[in-house]
Amino acid sequence: MRILPGLIFFATLAAAFQPAAHIEQRSHRSQVMGDLRTYRVFLPPTYQSARATRYPVIYWFHGYEAEDTARDRALTAYVAAHPVIIVDSGPADTTGSFPLYFPELIENVDQSLRTIADRAHRAVTGGGGGGFFAIWQAAKCPDLVGSASSFHATPEAPVGPEGFEVDSALTDLFPTLDDVRVRQVAAASSIAETLDFHLDAFAPPLPKPAA
């Protein structure tokens, strides 16, 4: 029994000295949105030192919900321990110009960061409205992403240009996602488990859909 305090001490000490993820806020002028767009990137500790290394990217879309410090801590801890970049973008909206913005965002990220710039190493995820957008975006652009997931996604939302919106439901989208690996989970599920799903999907990606 005397060994346990020592194990706890060394485990705590190791966690304290674990390299931290690096978080940056970036911005670019968007032609699609017609204004300056800002997004956050979570970079693994090795990003600054391993200059020849490129990383897969998981795009996390947030909606109009309040800031979530627990989620941010989970994303930071995950990137600190895994060779992946997470891009946090939003608020995601399935109406107006935002649905057309994703390809431009990908281009900016791939040009400014050392990414593995192909669909096999690109994923989308999010919670609530952002989770719906992630699944919807994967259905709309399966040539751009290899895997998609959501946390307690909104079951349906209006989509389309402003003034011409139509209702769309997740149940309508799933049959169109044969070429994308998909995971939909409840809000209480671990963020790390879903991010693990994407890392696993990067290894044996599904074939790119035919044009």
mmCIF file of C-alpha atoms in Angstrom:
data_model
loop_
_atom_site.group_PDB
_atom_site.id
_atom_site.type_symbol
_atom_site.label_atom_id
_atom_site.label_comp_id
_atom_site.label_asym_id
_atom_site.label_seq_id
_atom_site.Cartn_x
_atom_site.Cartn_y
_atom_site.Cartn_z
ATOM 1 C CA MET A 1 0.000 0.000 0.000
ATOM 2 C CA ARG A 2 2.942 2.361 0.596
ATOM 3 C CA ILE A 3 3.792 2.185 -3.106
ATOM 4 C CA LEU A 4 0.598 3.930 -4.197
ATOM 5 C CA PRO A 5 1.454 7.456 -2.951
ATOM 6 C CA GLY A 6 4.759 7.203 -4.780
ATOM 7 C CA LEU A 7 3.063 6.147 -7.997
ATOM 8 C CA ILE A 8 0.587 8.997 -7.706
ATOM 9 C CA PHE A 9 3.437 11.446 -7.091
ATOM 10 C CA PHE A 10 5.385 10.342 -10.161
ATOM 11 C CA ALA A 11 2.255 10.305 -12.332
ATOM 12 C CA THR A 12 1.459 13.854 -11.235
ATOM 13 C CA LEU A 13 5.060 14.902 -11.836
ATOM 14 C CA ALA A 14 5.039 13.398 -15.345
ATOM 15 C CA ALA A 15 1.794 15.197 -16.199
ATOM 16 C CA ALA A 16 3.245 18.477 -14.965
ATOM 17 C CA PHE A 17 6.225 18.155 -17.310
ATOM 18 C CA GLN A 18 4.260 16.991 -20.355
ATOM 19 C CA PRO A 19 4.835 19.435 -23.236
ATOM 20 C CA ALA A 20 1.823 21.652 -23.835
ATOM 21 C CA ALA A 21 -0.053 22.246 -27.058
ATOM 22 C CA HIS A 22 0.433 25.658 -28.634
ATOM 23 C CA ILE A 23 -2.734 27.677 -29.367
ATOM 24 C CA GLU A 24 -2.720 30.449 -31.948
ATOM 25 C CA GLN A 25 -5.405 32.768 -33.230
ATOM 26 C CA ARG A 26 -5.141 33.354 -36.961
ATOM 27 C CA SER A 27 -7.068 35.475 -39.429
ATOM 28 C CA HIS A 28 -7.355 35.986 -43.160
ATOM 29 C CA ARG A 29 -9.377 38.044 -45.588
ATOM 30 C CA SER A 30 -12.182 35.850 -46.915
ATOM 31 C CA GLN A 31 -13.458 36.455 -50.420
ATOM 32 C CA VAL A 32 -16.432 34.197 -49.745
ATOM 33 C CA MET A 33 -17.500 35.904 -46.524
ATOM 34 C CA GLY A 34 -16.412 39.376 -47.609
ATOM 35 C CA ASP A 35 -14.661 40.178 -44.338
ATOM 36 C CA LEU A 36 -11.824 39.196 -42.009
ATOM 37 C CA ARG A 37 -12.269 35.665 -40.666
ATOM 38 C CA THR A 38 -10.606 34.459 -37.467
ATOM 39 C CA TYR A 39 -9.985 30.894 -36.342
ATOM 40 C CA ARG A 40 -7.914 29.156 -33.661
ATOM 41 C CA VAL A 41 -5.362 26.416 -34.203
ATOM 42 C CA PHE A 42 -4.178 23.889 -31.618
ATOM 43 C CA LEU A 43 -0.650 22.800 -32.555
ATOM 44 C CA PRO A 44 1.166 19.772 -31.089
ATOM 45 C CA PRO A 45 4.284 20.442 -28.983
ATOM 46 C CA THR A 46 6.530 19.078 -31.736
ATOM 47 C CA TYR A 47 5.210 21.495 -34.367
ATOM 48 C CA GLN A 48 7.880 24.148 -33.725
ATOM 49 C CA SER A 49 10.825 21.753 -33.516
ATOM 50 C CA ALA A 50 9.999 19.024 -36.075
ATOM 51 C CA ARG A 51 10.170 21.289 -39.114
ATOM 52 C CA ALA A 52 9.967 18.467 -41.642
ATOM 53 C CA THR A 53 6.858 16.900 -40.117
ATOM 54 C CA ARG A 54 3.373 17.427 -41.528
ATOM 55 C CA TYR A 55 0.178 16.744 -39.598
ATOM 56 C CA PRO A 56 -3.412 15.647 -40.249
ATOM 57 C CA VAL A 57 -6.101 18.220 -39.462
ATOM 58 C CA ILE A 58 -9.397 17.965 -37.586
ATOM 59 C CA TYR A 59 -11.743 20.916 -38.066
ATOM 60 C CA TRP A 60 -13.883 21.628 -35.007
ATOM 61 C CA PHE A 61 -16.935 23.744 -35.861
ATOM 62 C CA HIS A 62 -18.635 25.599 -33.030
ATOM 63 C CA GLY A 63 -22.063 27.180 -33.235
ATOM 64 C CA TYR A 64 -23.469 30.129 -31.315
ATOM 65 C CA GLU A 65 -23.102 28.491 -27.921
ATOM 66 C CA ALA A 66 -21.219 30.124 -25.049
ATOM 67 C CA GLU A 67 -17.489 29.577 -24.657
ATOM 68 C CA ASP A 68 -16.718 26.127 -23.291
ATOM 69 C CA THR A 69 -13.545 26.066 -21.202
ATOM 70 C CA ALA A 70 -13.890 22.330 -20.464
ATOM 71 C CA ARG A 71 -14.014 21.586 -24.191
ATOM 72 C CA ASP A 72 -10.995 23.804 -24.822
ATOM 73 C CA ARG A 73 -9.051 22.020 -22.089
ATOM 74 C CA ALA A 74 -9.952 18.664 -23.624
ATOM 75 C CA LEU A 75 -8.821 19.778 -27.092
ATOM 76 C CA THR A 76 -5.596 21.235 -25.695
ATOM 77 C CA ALA A 77 -4.799 18.082 -23.721
ATOM 78 C CA TYR A 78 -5.471 15.860 -26.716
ATOM 79 C CA VAL A 79 -3.261 17.812 -29.100
ATOM 80 C CA ALA A 80 -0.512 17.899 -26.463
ATOM 81 C CA ALA A 81 -0.382 14.103 -26.612
ATOM 82 C CA HIS A 82 -1.093 13.383 -30.301
ATOM 83 C CA PRO A 83 0.429 14.370 -33.681
ATOM 84 C CA VAL A 84 -2.576 16.286 -35.021
ATOM 85 C CA ILE A 85 -3.658 19.877 -35.648
ATOM 86 C CA ILE A 86 -7.126 21.013 -34.583
ATOM 87 C CA VAL A 87 -8.702 24.069 -36.225
ATOM 88 C CA ASP A 88 -11.570 25.691 -34.313
ATOM 89 C CA SER A 89 -13.826 27.687 -36.664
ATOM 90 C CA GLY A 90 -17.241 29.323 -36.381
ATOM 91 C CA PRO A 91 -19.849 30.210 -35.573
ATOM 92 C CA ALA A 92 -20.876 27.648 -38.174
ATOM 93 C CA ASP A 93 -24.059 28.402 -40.077
ATOM 94 C CA THR A 94 -25.768 26.309 -42.748
ATOM 95 C CA THR A 95 -27.384 29.378 -44.312
ATOM 96 C CA GLY A 96 -25.947 32.464 -45.983
ATOM 97 C CA SER A 97 -22.337 32.423 -47.162
ATOM 98 C CA PHE A 98 -20.738 30.276 -44.457
ATOM 99 C CA PRO A 99 -21.524 26.899 -46.145
ATOM 100 C CA LEU A 100 -19.365 28.040 -49.078
ATOM 101 C CA TYR A 101 -16.474 29.062 -46.818
ATOM 102 C CA PHE A 102 -15.055 25.634 -45.905
ATOM 103 C CA PRO A 103 -12.950 25.096 -49.087
ATOM 104 C CA GLU A 104 -11.446 28.563 -48.663
ATOM 105 C CA LEU A 105 -10.656 27.842 -45.005
ATOM 106 C CA ILE A 106 -8.956 24.573 -45.992
ATOM 107 C CA GLU A 107 -6.854 26.407 -48.567
ATOM 108 C CA ASN A 108 -5.750 29.008 -46.028
ATOM 109 C CA VAL A 109 -4.886 26.398 -43.389
ATOM 110 C CA ASP A 110 -2.982 24.190 -45.846
ATOM 111 C CA GLN A 111 -1.006 27.171 -47.157
ATOM 112 C CA SER A 112 -0.089 28.564 -43.736
ATOM 113 C CA LEU A 113 0.484 25.394 -41.682
ATOM 114 C CA ARG A 114 2.405 22.169 -42.234
ATOM 115 C CA THR A 115 -0.583 19.943 -42.915
ATOM 116 C CA ILE A 116 -0.993 16.683 -44.810
ATOM 117 C CA ALA A 117 -3.085 18.390 -47.454
ATOM 118 C CA ASP A 118 -5.388 15.629 -48.672
ATOM 119 C CA ARG A 119 -8.893 14.426 -47.809
ATOM 120 C CA ALA A 120 -7.577 11.222 -46.240
ATOM 121 C CA HIS A 121 -5.958 13.276 -43.461
ATOM 122 C CA ARG A 122 -8.732 15.849 -43.023
ATOM 123 C CA ALA A 123 -11.758 15.511 -40.719
ATOM 124 C CA VAL A 124 -14.677 17.594 -39.453
ATOM 125 C CA THR A 125 -16.463 17.526 -36.100
ATOM 126 C CA GLY A 126 -18.342 19.732 -33.652
ATOM 127 C CA GLY A 127 -21.146 19.897 -31.130
ATOM 128 C CA GLY A 128 -24.771 21.052 -31.363
ATOM 129 C CA GLY A 129 -25.220 23.296 -34.396
ATOM 130 C CA GLY A 130 -21.544 22.879 -35.223
ATOM 131 C CA GLY A 131 -22.007 19.112 -35.151
ATOM 132 C CA PHE A 132 -24.876 19.332 -37.635
ATOM 133 C CA PHE A 133 -22.730 21.544 -39.855
ATOM 134 C CA ALA A 134 -19.834 19.049 -39.718
ATOM 135 C CA ILE A 135 -22.029 16.174 -40.910
ATOM 136 C CA TRP A 136 -23.761 18.359 -43.486
ATOM 137 C CA GLN A 137 -20.432 19.662 -44.807
ATOM 138 C CA ALA A 138 -19.073 16.123 -45.150
ATOM 139 C CA ALA A 139 -22.171 15.132 -47.117
ATOM 140 C CA LYS A 140 -21.809 18.204 -49.313
ATOM 141 C CA CYS A 141 -18.043 17.851 -49.890
ATOM 142 C CA PRO A 142 -17.035 14.182 -49.487
ATOM 143 C CA ASP A 143 -14.089 14.894 -51.770
ATOM 144 C CA LEU A 144 -12.616 17.192 -49.098
ATOM 145 C CA VAL A 145 -12.939 15.123 -45.893
ATOM 146 C CA GLY A 146 -12.353 11.484 -45.063
ATOM 147 C CA SER A 147 -14.176 11.347 -41.722
ATOM 148 C CA ALA A 148 -16.870 13.279 -39.866
ATOM 149 C CA SER A 149 -18.341 13.213 -36.373
ATOM 150 C CA SER A 150 -20.676 15.174 -34.126
ATOM 151 C CA PHE A 151 -21.526 15.598 -30.464
ATOM 152 C CA HIS A 152 -25.257 15.732 -29.756
ATOM 153 C CA ALA A 153 -25.809 17.382 -33.121
ATOM 154 C CA THR A 154 -28.905 19.425 -33.829
ATOM 155 C CA PRO A 155 -31.196 16.906 -35.615
ATOM 156 C CA GLU A 156 -32.261 19.348 -38.329
ATOM 157 C CA ALA A 157 -31.534 22.863 -39.540
ATOM 158 C CA PRO A 158 -32.328 25.218 -42.417
ATOM 159 C CA VAL A 159 -29.762 25.140 -45.227
ATOM 160 C CA GLY A 160 -29.221 27.179 -48.377
ATOM 161 C CA PRO A 161 -28.728 30.770 -49.522
ATOM 162 C CA GLU A 162 -30.359 33.501 -47.469
ATOM 163 C CA GLY A 163 -34.004 33.792 -48.468
ATOM 164 C CA PHE A 164 -34.049 30.335 -50.088
ATOM 165 C CA GLU A 165 -33.502 28.096 -47.061
ATOM 166 C CA VAL A 166 -34.944 24.593 -46.896
ATOM 167 C CA ASP A 167 -35.091 22.290 -43.884
ATOM 168 C CA SER A 168 -32.550 19.472 -43.802
ATOM 169 C CA ALA A 169 -32.322 16.581 -41.330
ATOM 170 C CA LEU A 170 -29.410 14.388 -40.297
ATOM 171 C CA THR A 171 -31.457 11.343 -41.266
ATOM 172 C CA ASP A 172 -31.456 12.668 -44.841
ATOM 173 C CA LEU A 173 -27.687 13.156 -44.835
ATOM 174 C CA PHE A 174 -26.407 9.809 -43.557
ATOM 175 C CA PRO A 175 -27.372 7.798 -46.684
ATOM 176 C CA THR A 176 -25.148 10.128 -48.750
ATOM 177 C CA LEU A 177 -22.044 9.502 -46.635
ATOM 178 C CA ASP A 178 -20.916 6.121 -47.964
ATOM 179 C CA ASP A 179 -17.485 7.534 -48.849
ATOM 180 C CA VAL A 180 -16.895 9.150 -45.434
ATOM 181 C CA ARG A 181 -16.327 7.460 -42.076
ATOM 182 C CA VAL A 182 -18.944 8.820 -39.650
ATOM 183 C CA ARG A 183 -19.372 8.805 -35.874
ATOM 184 C CA GLN A 184 -22.289 10.449 -34.071
ATOM 185 C CA VAL A 185 -22.235 10.413 -30.282
ATOM 186 C CA ALA A 186 -24.166 11.766 -27.308
ATOM 187 C CA ALA A 187 -23.072 14.952 -25.576
ATOM 188 C CA ALA A 188 -21.768 13.003 -22.570
ATOM 189 C CA SER A 189 -19.266 11.025 -24.655
ATOM 190 C CA SER A 190 -15.556 11.715 -24.350
ATOM 191 C CA ILE A 191 -14.057 14.200 -26.799
ATOM 192 C CA ALA A 192 -10.852 12.167 -26.744
ATOM 193 C CA GLU A 193 -12.684 9.024 -27.892
ATOM 194 C CA THR A 194 -14.090 10.813 -30.923
ATOM 195 C CA LEU A 195 -10.754 12.400 -31.784
ATOM 196 C CA ASP A 196 -9.259 8.900 -31.530
ATOM 197 C CA PHE A 197 -11.875 7.792 -34.066
ATOM 198 C CA HIS A 198 -10.536 10.373 -36.512
ATOM 199 C CA LEU A 199 -6.894 9.415 -35.952
ATOM 200 C CA ASP A 200 -7.841 5.793 -36.619
ATOM 201 C CA ALA A 201 -9.707 6.881 -39.770
ATOM 202 C CA PHE A 202 -6.600 8.655 -41.063
ATOM 203 C CA ALA A 203 -4.691 5.360 -41.134
ATOM 204 C CA PRO A 204 -6.930 3.336 -43.544
ATOM 205 C CA PRO A 205 -8.992 6.046 -45.293
ATOM 206 C CA LEU A 206 -11.911 5.215 -47.542
ATOM 207 C CA PRO A 207 -11.320 5.770 -51.277
ATOM 208 C CA LYS A 208 -12.000 9.234 -52.613
ATOM 209 C CA PRO A 209 -15.477 9.355 -54.210
ATOM 210 C CA ALA A 210 -15.573 9.336 -57.992
ATOM 211 C CA ALA A 211 -15.969 12.748 -59.592
#
